Amino acid sequence: MLSRERAELIKGEIRNNLSKFEKQVLELYDEGFSYARIGEILGKSAKAIDNAIQRIRNKISKNY
């Protein structure tokens, strides 16, 4: 129970450190969409999505 609560707190903290675009990308990525499909949905290239995922990973690794 506590580890689930802690995980939710960490997820909230992570989301607070992301830009609006990064949050959108993360939500769609968590739902299992491919980079190409996320790009189609958000009107961006797959490379822009890849870059956003890399920024998200960097923020997570620096803070957690």
C-alpha atoms as a printed R data frame, in Angstrom:
   type eleno elety resid chain resno      x      y       z
1  ATOM     1    CA   MET     A     1  0.000  0.000   0.000
2  ATOM     2    CA   LEU     A     2  2.703  2.486   0.951
3  ATOM     3    CA   SER     A     3  4.808  1.769  -2.119
4  ATOM     4    CA   ARG     A     4  1.784  2.416  -4.363
5  ATOM     5    CA   GLU     A     5  1.169  5.745  -2.604
6  ATOM     6    CA   ARG     A     6  4.844  6.629  -2.909
7  ATOM     7    CA   ALA     A     7  4.794  5.751  -6.612
8  ATOM     8    CA   GLU     A     8  1.797  8.046  -7.132
9  ATOM     9    CA   LEU     A     9  3.557 10.881  -5.301
10 ATOM    10    CA   ILE     A    10  6.656 10.430  -7.454
11 ATOM    11    CA   LYS     A    11  4.554 10.386 -10.631
12 ATOM    12    CA   GLY     A    12  2.940 13.652  -9.546
13 ATOM    13    CA   GLU     A    13  6.310 15.246  -8.836
14 ATOM    14    CA   ILE     A    14  7.637 14.120 -12.208
15 ATOM    15    CA   ARG     A    15  4.638 15.568 -14.031
16 ATOM    16    CA   ASN     A    16  5.097 18.895 -12.210
17 ATOM    17    CA   ASN     A    17  8.577 19.146 -13.741
18 ATOM    18    CA   LEU     A    18  7.457 18.538 -17.323
19 ATOM    19    CA   SER     A    19  6.315 21.013 -19.944
20 ATOM    20    CA   LYS     A    20  2.771 20.799 -21.290
21 ATOM    21    CA   PHE     A    21  4.052 19.102 -24.453
22 ATOM    22    CA   GLU     A    22  6.136 16.610 -22.476
23 ATOM    23    CA   LYS     A    23  3.093 15.753 -20.336
24 ATOM    24    CA   GLN     A    24  1.033 15.110 -23.468
25 ATOM    25    CA   VAL     A    25  3.762 12.925 -24.928
26 ATOM    26    CA   LEU     A    26  4.157 10.987 -21.683
27 ATOM    27    CA   GLU     A    27  0.413 10.347 -21.386
28 ATOM    28    CA   LEU     A    28  0.219  8.963 -24.918
29 ATOM    29    CA   TYR     A    29  3.443  6.996 -24.488
30 ATOM    30    CA   ASP     A    30  2.069  5.458 -21.288
31 ATOM    31    CA   GLU     A    31 -1.013  4.416 -23.261
32 ATOM    32    CA   GLY     A    32  1.243  2.453 -25.597
33 ATOM    33    CA   PHE     A    33  1.232  4.624 -28.693
34 ATOM    34    CA   SER     A    34  4.278  4.577 -30.977
35 ATOM    35    CA   TYR     A    35  6.396  7.687 -31.521
36 ATOM    36    CA   ALA     A    36  4.958  8.002 -35.027
37 ATOM    37    CA   ARG     A    37  1.353  7.782 -33.790
38 ATOM    38    CA   ILE     A    38  1.999 10.262 -30.959
39 ATOM    39    CA   GLY     A    39  3.448 12.619 -33.552
40 ATOM    40    CA   GLU     A    40  0.354 12.262 -35.717
41 ATOM    41    CA   ILE     A    41 -1.937 12.974 -32.774
42 ATOM    42    CA   LEU     A    42  0.036 16.014 -31.628
43 ATOM    43    CA   GLY     A    43  0.953 17.294 -35.088
44 ATOM    44    CA   LYS     A    44  4.691 16.801 -34.579
45 ATOM    45    CA   SER     A    45  7.367 14.642 -36.165
46 ATOM    46    CA   ALA     A    46  8.409 11.314 -34.677
47 ATOM    47    CA   LYS     A    47 11.825 12.927 -34.054
48 ATOM    48    CA   ALA     A    48 10.207 15.679 -31.956
49 ATOM    49    CA   ILE     A    49  8.495 12.963 -29.925
50 ATOM    50    CA   ASP     A    50 11.787 11.097 -29.518
51 ATOM    51    CA   ASN     A    51 13.432 14.317 -28.324
52 ATOM    52    CA   ALA     A    52 10.627 14.887 -25.803
53 ATOM    53    CA   ILE     A    53 10.965 11.326 -24.481
54 ATOM    54    CA   GLN     A    54 14.714 11.854 -24.071
55 ATOM    55    CA   ARG     A    55 14.106 15.107 -22.133
56 ATOM    56    CA   ILE     A    56 11.593 13.295 -19.912
57 ATOM    57    CA   ARG     A    57 14.086 10.497 -19.237
58 ATOM    58    CA   ASN     A    58 16.814 13.017 -18.429
59 ATOM    59    CA   LYS     A    59 14.576 14.894 -15.993
60 ATOM    60    CA   ILE     A    60 13.602 11.649 -14.284
61 ATOM    61    CA   SER     A    61 17.200 10.423 -13.996
62 ATOM    62    CA   LYS     A    62 18.422 13.758 -12.593
63 ATOM    63    CA   ASN     A    63 15.686 14.013  -9.978
64 ATOM    64    CA   TYR     A    64 14.893 10.418  -8.986
